[in-house]
XYZ file of C-alpha atoms in Angstrom:
622
model
C 33.551 75.436 -4.909
C 30.051 74.807 -3.350
C 28.763 73.954 -6.772
C 31.923 71.531 -7.439
C 30.285 69.138 -4.459
C 27.096 69.504 -4.912
C 27.785 67.933 -8.209
C 30.104 65.697 -6.939
C 27.641 64.022 -4.528
C 25.067 63.899 -7.431
C 27.202 62.640 -9.275
C 28.109 60.030 -6.970
C 24.513 59.097 -5.621
C 23.637 58.659 -9.324
C 26.426 55.774 -9.568
C 25.857 54.325 -6.833
C 22.302 54.226 -8.023
C 23.678 52.617 -11.129
C 25.537 50.556 -9.732
C 23.293 48.795 -7.192
C 20.476 48.702 -9.848
C 23.190 46.770 -12.081
C 23.866 44.343 -9.309
C 20.153 43.729 -8.942
C 19.864 43.343 -12.878
C 22.812 41.552 -13.311
C 24.670 39.545 -10.837
C 21.595 38.794 -8.429
C 19.862 35.482 -9.236
C 18.966 34.339 -5.431
C 15.818 32.435 -5.774
C 15.266 33.831 -2.124
C 15.553 37.331 -2.890
C 13.053 36.977 -6.143
C 10.901 35.090 -3.670
C 10.523 38.166 -1.749
C 9.641 40.883 -4.624
C 6.422 41.406 -4.982
C 6.416 41.984 -8.774
C 7.424 38.488 -9.406
C 5.235 34.767 -8.770
C 6.636 31.804 -8.259
C 5.073 28.769 -10.130
C 6.416 25.091 -9.149
C 6.149 22.373 -10.904
C 6.435 18.939 -8.984
C 8.029 16.183 -10.327
C 6.254 12.080 -9.738
C 8.134 10.480 -6.988
C 9.906 7.405 -7.960
C 8.089 4.058 -8.412
C 8.941 1.604 -5.764
C 9.791 -2.488 -7.438
C 9.947 -5.796 -5.591
C 12.905 -8.069 -6.375
C 11.437 -9.577 -9.233
C 10.118 -6.313 -10.970
C 7.047 -6.736 -9.892
C 5.092 -2.914 -9.326
C 4.837 -2.256 -5.304
C 4.171 1.495 -5.752
C 3.652 4.122 -8.552
C 1.682 7.654 -8.755
C -1.324 8.750 -9.578
C -2.869 12.437 -10.466
C -4.001 14.835 -7.669
C -4.997 18.455 -7.196
C -4.066 21.148 -4.543
C -6.527 24.211 -4.437
C -3.106 26.870 -3.184
C -4.043 30.348 -2.334
C -1.748 33.397 -2.182
C -3.435 35.046 0.640
C -1.865 38.910 -0.321
C -4.137 38.275 -3.622
C -7.408 37.289 -1.969
C -9.896 39.558 -2.949
C -13.868 39.339 -1.366
C -15.417 36.627 -2.076
C -18.335 34.886 -1.709
C -17.149 32.403 0.425
C -19.882 30.031 0.959
C -20.286 29.010 -2.334
C -16.660 28.557 -2.525
C -16.578 26.260 0.305
C -19.135 24.874 -0.708
C -17.703 23.833 -4.018
C -14.281 22.760 -2.044
C -16.204 20.390 0.064
C -15.217 22.385 3.386
C -16.829 24.041 6.381
C -16.442 27.852 6.599
C -14.426 27.695 10.035
C -11.959 24.738 8.330
C -11.757 27.607 5.116
C -10.460 30.580 7.647
C -8.173 28.713 9.455
C -6.510 27.458 6.687
C -6.623 31.280 5.140
C -4.999 32.467 8.414
C -2.414 29.667 8.545
C -1.461 30.257 4.840
C -1.144 33.960 5.916
C 1.085 33.708 8.684
C 3.496 31.610 6.386
C 3.635 34.171 4.043
C 1.118 36.368 2.489
C 3.162 36.104 -1.010
C 3.748 32.802 -1.318
C 1.825 30.015 -2.329
C 0.422 27.801 0.505
C -2.114 24.607 0.034
C -5.519 25.438 1.333
C -7.099 22.387 0.324
C -5.505 19.201 -0.337
C -5.538 16.322 -2.827
C -8.877 17.391 -4.643
C -10.483 13.917 -6.536
C -10.542 14.076 -10.457
C -14.240 15.273 -10.168
C -13.985 17.553 -8.110
C -11.437 19.163 -9.441
C -13.486 19.192 -13.054
C -16.039 20.612 -11.286
C -13.787 23.387 -9.707
C -11.857 24.528 -12.598
C -14.712 26.596 -14.345
C -15.471 28.993 -11.306
C -11.962 29.082 -10.296
C -11.214 32.101 -12.455
C -13.903 34.037 -10.111
C -12.033 33.607 -6.625
C -8.725 35.759 -7.269
C -5.627 34.269 -5.235
C -6.789 31.044 -5.468
C -5.248 28.368 -8.042
C -5.333 24.746 -8.695
C -1.825 22.866 -8.736
C -1.535 19.504 -10.243
C 0.415 17.087 -7.920
C 0.712 13.382 -8.078
C 0.123 10.709 -5.212
C 1.192 7.672 -4.591
C -1.025 4.744 -6.149
C -0.507 1.021 -4.790
C -0.252 -1.670 -6.849
C -0.463 -4.411 -3.386
C -2.802 -3.720 -0.524
C 0.069 -5.086 1.738
C 3.352 -3.707 2.824
C 1.960 -0.890 5.049
C 4.701 -0.644 7.239
C 7.917 -1.429 5.132
C 6.664 0.980 2.041
C 5.564 3.815 4.377
C 3.269 6.495 3.566
C 4.113 10.011 2.574
C 2.512 13.330 4.559
C 2.262 16.783 4.025
C 5.778 18.538 5.459
C 5.274 20.239 8.935
C 6.696 23.976 9.826
C 9.687 21.756 11.308
C 10.283 20.277 8.000
C 10.068 23.209 6.313
C 12.750 25.159 8.954
C 14.843 22.291 8.821
C 15.405 21.444 5.444
C 14.873 25.026 3.035
C 14.336 23.225 0.033
C 10.674 22.017 1.055
C 7.869 24.649 1.003
C 4.429 24.684 3.022
C 2.687 22.475 1.137
C 4.717 20.207 0.018
C 4.900 16.005 0.538
C 7.608 13.695 2.238
C 8.002 10.044 3.335
C 6.975 9.987 6.634
C 7.733 5.822 7.490
C 9.185 2.949 6.086
C 11.125 2.960 2.615
C 9.759 6.372 1.450
C 11.076 7.970 4.347
C 14.501 6.288 4.402
C 14.976 7.192 0.683
C 13.519 10.093 0.571
C 16.279 12.069 -0.858
C 16.320 9.383 -4.103
C 12.319 8.878 -4.529
C 11.070 12.611 -3.973
C 13.454 14.000 -7.367
C 13.937 17.541 -7.231
C 10.551 20.344 -8.048
C 10.667 22.672 -11.009
C 9.841 26.617 -11.029
C 8.610 29.343 -13.160
C 9.262 32.549 -12.483
C 6.558 35.046 -13.725
C 6.607 39.371 -13.699
C 3.471 41.069 -12.589
C 2.940 44.074 -13.801
C 1.274 47.497 -11.684
C -2.397 45.910 -11.629
C -1.439 42.764 -9.855
C -1.272 40.827 -13.898
C 0.719 38.208 -15.444
C 3.145 39.804 -18.140
C 5.031 37.053 -18.756
C 8.376 35.011 -17.689
C 10.655 37.081 -15.636
C 14.438 37.586 -17.282
C 12.659 35.692 -20.553
C 12.858 32.408 -18.104
C 16.543 32.284 -17.785
C 15.671 31.345 -14.227
C 13.163 28.858 -14.571
C 14.441 25.198 -14.029
C 12.479 22.011 -14.945
C 11.411 19.257 -12.315
C 13.436 16.266 -12.299
C 11.686 13.073 -11.312
C 12.396 11.085 -8.697
C 14.461 7.702 -9.119
C 13.041 4.494 -9.399
C 13.672 1.673 -6.717
C 13.902 -1.844 -6.488
C 13.614 -3.847 -3.066
C 14.458 -6.840 -2.169
C 10.859 -7.307 -0.583
C 8.883 -10.461 -2.368
C 5.511 -9.175 -2.989
C 3.753 -12.198 -3.286
C 5.696 -13.802 0.091
C 4.254 -10.717 1.703
C 1.387 -10.421 0.704
C 0.890 -14.163 1.672
C 2.273 -13.737 5.255
C -0.324 -11.079 5.495
C -2.707 -13.178 4.741
C -1.739 -15.824 7.551
C -1.446 -12.925 10.168
C -5.025 -11.610 9.952
C -6.515 -12.141 13.122
C -3.295 -12.845 14.776
C -0.526 -10.361 16.420
C 2.676 -10.748 15.561
C 5.584 -10.668 12.960
C 7.030 -12.110 10.524
C 10.687 -11.736 9.122
C 12.860 -13.369 5.857
C 16.130 -13.215 5.178
C 18.397 -14.347 2.611
C 20.823 -15.921 4.387
C 23.692 -15.786 1.254
C 22.926 -11.830 1.209
C 20.919 -10.501 4.169
C 17.949 -9.154 1.947
C 15.121 -8.895 3.669
C 12.085 -10.917 1.865
C 9.513 -10.259 3.506
C 8.445 -7.703 6.497
C 5.080 -8.984 7.928
C 3.145 -7.050 11.129
C 0.288 -8.250 12.188
C -2.511 -6.504 12.258
C -1.684 -4.685 9.200
C -3.880 -2.387 7.484
C -4.453 -0.990 3.040
C -1.566 1.300 2.967
C -3.978 3.280 -0.193
C -6.202 4.211 3.286
C -3.370 6.753 3.972
C -3.550 8.514 0.652
C -5.857 11.056 -0.574
C -7.887 13.845 1.733
C -9.126 11.027 3.875
C -5.710 10.258 5.052
C -5.768 11.704 8.341
C -9.071 10.677 9.478
C -8.240 6.925 8.702
C -4.420 7.438 10.498
C -6.358 8.548 13.696
C -8.456 5.723 13.346
C -5.459 3.235 13.433
C -3.254 5.171 15.250
C -6.452 4.596 18.165
C -6.857 1.155 17.720
C -5.397 0.552 21.159
C -5.758 -3.505 21.059
C -4.603 -4.438 17.392
C -2.258 -1.705 17.210
C -1.843 -1.937 13.529
C 0.301 0.777 13.324
C 3.032 -0.443 15.460
C 5.364 -2.619 13.571
C 5.850 -5.345 15.346
C 8.916 -6.851 13.120
C 10.715 -4.221 14.043
C 9.472 -2.909 17.900
C 8.077 -6.115 19.437
C 11.065 -6.380 22.222
C 10.303 -9.931 23.264
C 11.872 -13.442 24.954
C 13.077 -14.979 22.277
C 11.884 -18.651 24.350
C 13.451 -21.617 23.198
C 14.993 -20.337 19.763
C 18.106 -18.930 21.969
C 19.002 -22.156 23.514
C 20.823 -22.774 20.279
C 22.903 -20.280 20.718
C 23.425 -21.114 24.427
C 24.403 -24.295 23.011
C 27.127 -22.771 20.466
C 28.278 -20.938 22.803
C 28.711 -24.147 25.459
C 30.774 -25.956 22.406
C 32.809 -22.835 21.824
C 34.027 -22.076 25.492
C 34.634 -25.985 25.997
C 31.842 -26.728 28.942
C 30.422 -29.101 26.343
C 31.238 -31.554 23.522
C 28.263 -33.559 21.425
C 28.529 -36.547 23.864
C 28.103 -34.987 26.604
C 25.084 -35.565 28.497
C 22.779 -33.810 30.928
C 19.916 -36.022 33.008
C 16.404 -33.898 32.948
C 13.842 -34.966 35.602
C 11.203 -33.860 33.611
C 12.981 -30.194 34.827
C 15.720 -28.741 37.067
C 16.433 -27.154 39.897
C 17.302 -23.659 41.128
C 17.438 -24.141 44.579
C 14.036 -26.153 46.023
C 11.846 -24.819 42.916
C 11.734 -26.648 40.133
C 11.230 -24.917 36.174
C 9.861 -27.465 34.420
C 10.149 -29.100 30.842
C 8.000 -30.669 28.468
C 10.785 -33.312 26.975
C 9.706 -36.213 28.167
C 12.707 -36.431 31.139
C 15.614 -39.022 30.847
C 19.521 -38.512 29.655
C 19.891 -35.564 27.444
C 23.083 -35.151 24.897
C 23.327 -31.941 23.034
C 21.374 -33.400 19.380
C 18.224 -34.554 21.463
C 18.525 -31.678 24.033
C 17.797 -29.631 20.975
C 15.358 -30.833 19.331
C 13.218 -32.088 22.013
C 14.014 -28.669 23.459
C 14.937 -29.843 27.105
C 15.292 -27.058 29.034
C 16.867 -29.025 31.552
C 19.852 -29.580 29.388
C 19.914 -26.013 28.501
C 19.970 -25.301 32.142
C 23.333 -27.539 32.402
C 24.872 -26.122 29.930
C 24.430 -22.375 30.778
C 26.075 -23.862 34.327
C 28.760 -25.668 33.691
C 29.700 -22.485 30.925
C 29.775 -19.972 33.915
C 31.677 -22.743 36.034
C 34.531 -22.220 33.935
C 35.349 -18.731 35.180
C 36.640 -17.335 37.795
C 34.020 -15.326 38.734
C 29.951 -14.828 37.360
C 30.860 -10.998 36.306
C 33.264 -12.171 34.239
C 31.795 -15.293 32.387
C 28.783 -12.456 31.686
C 30.845 -10.343 29.837
C 32.629 -13.598 27.803
C 28.580 -14.634 27.475
C 27.700 -10.957 26.305
C 29.901 -10.784 23.766
C 29.132 -14.059 22.103
C 25.931 -13.205 21.485
C 26.623 -9.899 20.479
C 28.374 -11.376 17.467
C 24.822 -12.723 16.140
C 24.153 -9.207 16.326
C 21.498 -9.598 18.814
C 21.252 -6.570 21.487
C 21.905 -3.512 18.743
C 19.929 -2.103 15.706
C 21.558 -4.273 13.469
C 21.809 -1.677 10.862
C 19.331 -2.284 8.596
C 18.034 0.546 6.258
C 14.670 1.570 7.778
C 14.126 4.090 9.939
C 13.196 2.305 13.270
C 13.295 -0.362 15.241
C 14.979 -1.259 18.627
C 18.063 -2.991 20.188
C 16.454 -5.503 22.093
C 18.566 -6.455 25.080
C 21.652 -8.972 26.152
C 21.939 -8.188 29.511
C 25.676 -6.856 30.684
C 27.631 -7.630 33.859
C 26.710 -4.311 35.149
C 23.194 -4.684 34.419
C 23.091 -7.214 37.184
C 25.410 -5.230 39.360
C 22.894 -2.413 39.658
C 20.312 -5.033 40.079
C 21.329 -7.342 42.458
C 24.477 -5.087 43.495
C 27.908 -5.841 42.434
C 29.424 -9.517 42.645
C 26.067 -10.198 44.417
C 24.841 -12.651 41.639
C 25.677 -15.996 40.371
C 24.406 -18.144 37.426
C 20.808 -19.187 39.491
C 20.138 -15.960 39.780
C 20.079 -15.568 35.568
C 19.140 -19.236 35.149
C 16.363 -17.992 32.945
C 18.474 -16.418 30.477
C 19.611 -20.414 29.191
C 16.207 -20.925 27.844
C 15.461 -17.238 26.220
C 13.319 -16.267 28.847
C 14.453 -13.705 31.830
C 15.960 -10.020 30.832
C 17.076 -11.713 27.123
C 14.742 -9.204 24.568
C 15.179 -9.972 20.767
C 12.899 -8.314 18.374
C 11.668 -10.484 14.931
C 14.371 -8.901 12.318
C 17.000 -9.996 15.115
C 15.638 -13.567 15.385
C 15.644 -14.057 11.634
C 19.077 -12.619 11.318
C 20.417 -14.878 14.263
C 19.082 -17.657 12.314
C 20.527 -17.016 8.912
C 24.112 -16.725 10.832
C 23.517 -20.403 12.189
C 22.198 -21.719 8.159
C 25.426 -19.476 7.201
C 27.681 -21.590 9.927
C 29.042 -18.826 11.612
C 28.599 -15.279 9.797
C 25.794 -13.031 8.289
C 24.840 -9.669 6.227
C 23.094 -6.735 8.003
C 19.594 -7.177 6.594
C 18.732 -4.187 4.274
C 15.501 -3.563 1.385
C 17.708 -1.645 -1.058
C 18.740 -3.863 -4.496
C 19.156 -1.368 -6.880
C 18.684 1.914 -7.331
C 17.251 3.012 -11.201
C 19.204 0.413 -12.936
C 22.078 0.599 -10.707
C 22.858 -2.722 -8.301
C 23.408 -1.785 -4.744
C 27.051 -2.131 -3.425
C 27.335 -0.411 -0.121
C 29.944 -2.582 1.907
C 27.772 -2.439 5.097
C 25.651 -4.639 2.995
C 28.071 -7.179 1.270
C 30.840 -7.414 4.077
C 30.172 -10.376 6.116
C 29.394 -10.069 9.982
C 31.148 -13.373 11.680
C 30.474 -14.667 14.762
C 32.927 -15.853 17.636
C 31.734 -19.110 16.867
C 34.000 -21.349 15.470
C 32.249 -22.795 11.820
C 33.256 -26.522 13.273
C 31.070 -25.967 16.059
C 27.904 -24.794 14.014
C 26.683 -28.687 12.107
C 25.847 -30.452 15.272
C 23.435 -28.075 16.687
C 22.042 -27.538 12.482
C 21.330 -31.255 12.377
C 19.547 -30.786 15.627
C 17.575 -28.156 14.756
C 17.008 -30.343 11.575
C 15.520 -32.910 13.727
C 12.948 -30.652 14.996
C 11.342 -31.631 12.056
C 12.025 -34.994 11.428
C 11.403 -36.258 14.730
C 11.154 -33.042 17.419
C 8.790 -30.325 18.244
C 7.403 -29.806 14.997
C 7.709 -33.281 13.295
C 3.969 -32.920 12.364
C 4.733 -30.088 10.094
C 7.236 -31.854 7.329
C 6.887 -30.900 3.736
C 7.823 -33.442 1.277
C 10.514 -33.344 -0.975
C 12.043 -30.292 1.275
C 14.418 -30.131 4.077
C 13.742 -27.717 6.947
C 15.427 -26.798 9.902
C 14.123 -25.027 12.853
C 13.495 -24.373 16.926
C 10.624 -23.647 18.951
C 9.582 -21.769 21.129
C 6.795 -21.444 23.950
C 7.560 -17.907 26.179
C 5.676 -16.853 28.685
C 3.491 -14.146 28.829
C 2.417 -11.239 30.864
C 0.405 -7.731 30.526
C -0.679 -5.598 33.874
C -3.988 -5.679 34.465
C -5.403 -2.973 36.605
C -1.594 -2.498 38.400
C -1.508 -6.731 38.946
C 1.140 -8.268 36.668
C -1.033 -10.748 34.897
C -0.071 -14.329 33.103
C -1.559 -14.295 29.660
C -1.546 -17.285 27.382
C 2.463 -18.035 26.034
C 3.817 -16.741 22.527
C 4.247 -18.729 19.674
C 8.191 -18.594 18.295
C 9.644 -20.259 15.701
C 12.412 -20.015 13.904
C 13.918 -21.919 10.312
C 15.613 -21.893 7.528
C 15.704 -24.338 4.236
C 16.934 -25.945 2.624
C 19.385 -27.260 5.260
C 22.434 -27.612 3.381
C 21.998 -24.670 0.807
C 20.076 -22.076 2.836
C 17.658 -19.782 0.775
C 15.407 -18.746 3.127
C 15.761 -17.655 7.036
C 12.886 -16.681 8.813
C 11.426 -16.097 12.495
C 7.803 -15.909 13.730
C 6.357 -14.295 16.347
C 2.906 -14.473 17.777
C 1.275 -13.086 20.499
C -1.071 -15.732 22.723
C 0.257 -18.370 20.024
C 0.662 -21.193 22.979
C 2.931 -23.435 21.655
C 5.710 -22.582 19.299
C 4.838 -25.355 16.479
C 1.114 -24.242 16.801
C 1.010 -20.803 15.382
C 4.206 -19.744 14.506
C 5.405 -23.444 13.497
C 2.222 -23.864 10.931
C 3.299 -20.420 8.869
C 6.742 -20.373 8.857
C 6.533 -23.682 7.360
C 4.423 -22.474 5.136
C 6.030 -18.803 4.115
C 9.324 -21.336 3.508
C 7.221 -23.502 1.140
C 5.583 -20.707 -0.656
C 9.011 -18.795 -1.481
C 10.303 -22.250 -2.532
C 8.363 -23.861 -4.305
C 5.504 -21.705 -5.572
C 2.425 -23.393 -4.516
C 1.310 -24.939 -1.115
C 1.018 -28.595 -0.203
C 0.506 -29.081 2.946
C -3.039 -27.310 2.260
C -3.989 -28.900 6.042
C -1.965 -25.992 7.667
C -2.609 -23.654 5.140
C -6.687 -23.431 5.581
C -5.620 -23.720 9.630
C -3.651 -20.535 9.725
C -6.474 -18.919 7.166
C -9.182 -19.448 9.384
C -8.104 -19.480 12.788
C -7.944 -16.199 14.886
C -6.559 -15.607 18.378
C -9.012 -12.310 18.799
C -10.810 -13.757 21.479
C -7.620 -14.007 23.118
C -6.289 -10.242 22.691
C -9.928 -9.192 23.975
C -9.501 -10.930 27.567
C -7.152 -8.698 29.584
C -10.026 -6.330 28.172
C -13.033 -7.726 29.235
C -13.282 -7.465 32.650
C -13.843 -11.552 33.509
C -11.757 -14.297 34.855
C -10.106 -16.044 31.968
C -7.362 -18.907 31.843
C -4.805 -19.104 30.064
C -2.976 -21.636 27.852
C -6.164 -22.996 26.572
C -6.008 -24.999 23.552
C -5.812 -22.500 20.158
C -8.202 -24.834 18.162
């Protein structure tokens, strides 16, 4: 009996061992289990990222070869550290630190020791790599930019961090991913899929061939190319015009919501964030506290919109019956709030909707604002109605565009003012500055451009977006193709549009006219404040301009915001007019406007708060 029991135990143990061995050999193909086996080495083959083209098929972003020095810490043998560091162009302390990080990540898995060697460094090092066990060179591709513009919208790629790896197991240490802009937004499409080869090793740690004859190996899948809505040459032109100026330009196609240009000034050449100098160059950009080139003003600069906002208040007044096209309001070179007078530059006199807008009369806009609020039983009720109208133009929201950053701006609510002044303890005179686009209203340049597109379309807009094609397939996403309608009836837009056309013909932008080009626009001059040593200090006004063209079949809507640019027609108006002509005609006829914008700089204005010296505001910009 004892002999039978012993035999049974031996047989059972043998069967268990055979079953487990069979399972491991036949059924267990988990890559994670394979990687835990010290007798198997994984060699990754990284795909090229997808190319990025502009709306006309012009190349924006491609790839270039680069080489990473990889290390498997558990395989490193004693070496001449100084010689190796000399070949790599790094110091010993950096070498020790990177090797320590790699060992913490995994003693058996490869990590990047030195990223992105140049072809010259690679050629010099390749011949001697066999002397340094545990290290090898892995080829990968880096981004190549066929433009010096668009850094803010194209974005850049950088190495994944430990949080990325923990969050997404498809990444491994040393891989690259999209960090900002289009590269981040469309990472899953652009990155492709890496391939892998599993290499079997013998007990002396020598490669003896593919594991399972390569049955588990996979080939890399190249990232898909995408076509974006940006116009390469319009983007480049916009950035030239913004040299020496801080601000943003956003140009849209009103009929589709496609973003034609997304300019943030100052900008930088995107190629400086490629290669081994990327971190050093980024630090210089990031710590430039005056120019702030990494701050995307086209999407993030949330400022008072100024007089372009008067067009919306006029539309709300028409919609709610507070005014009609014949309503007149007297301007006494300004308007009074109690005993305090707010100035106006329209020249004074009797103003109707037409002259009130094209002459940008503050008194007319304030009068419309008051008449609207007087129609309701309470200011709070009026504020709710006003807020609803404004938000129907995409203001006070993130809009839903396909870029990873943004700000909602601010359309103040009834609750907002109840918190500030107390419930039901405020009236229209408290918030009258909202009538002229100042006060508590804030918008970003992309919101202003979208608002302008809604006016150009006479009452609807399409969500702004940058994606046009993935591969050869046109994008048809309901979010971007379905029109969003405002709360204003279509019939009310035409008188406002005609008044905006007169801004160029006989109003505040009359000297910016372009022959054979019908443009509708609106200037804005916005008070500008900052804090200097804790004291609220006024700076030179911000210059704002919105426009679209042609008036009756709009192909482009644009918003330009220039910090410290003084009158709306001075800097922003010049730039908007030039961008419109560039896009619609290809060439510039107004060489006088172009010469002025290419040569003029506002750097002296931006230096004022940091000079420690007294300064004047609103001096002549030229």
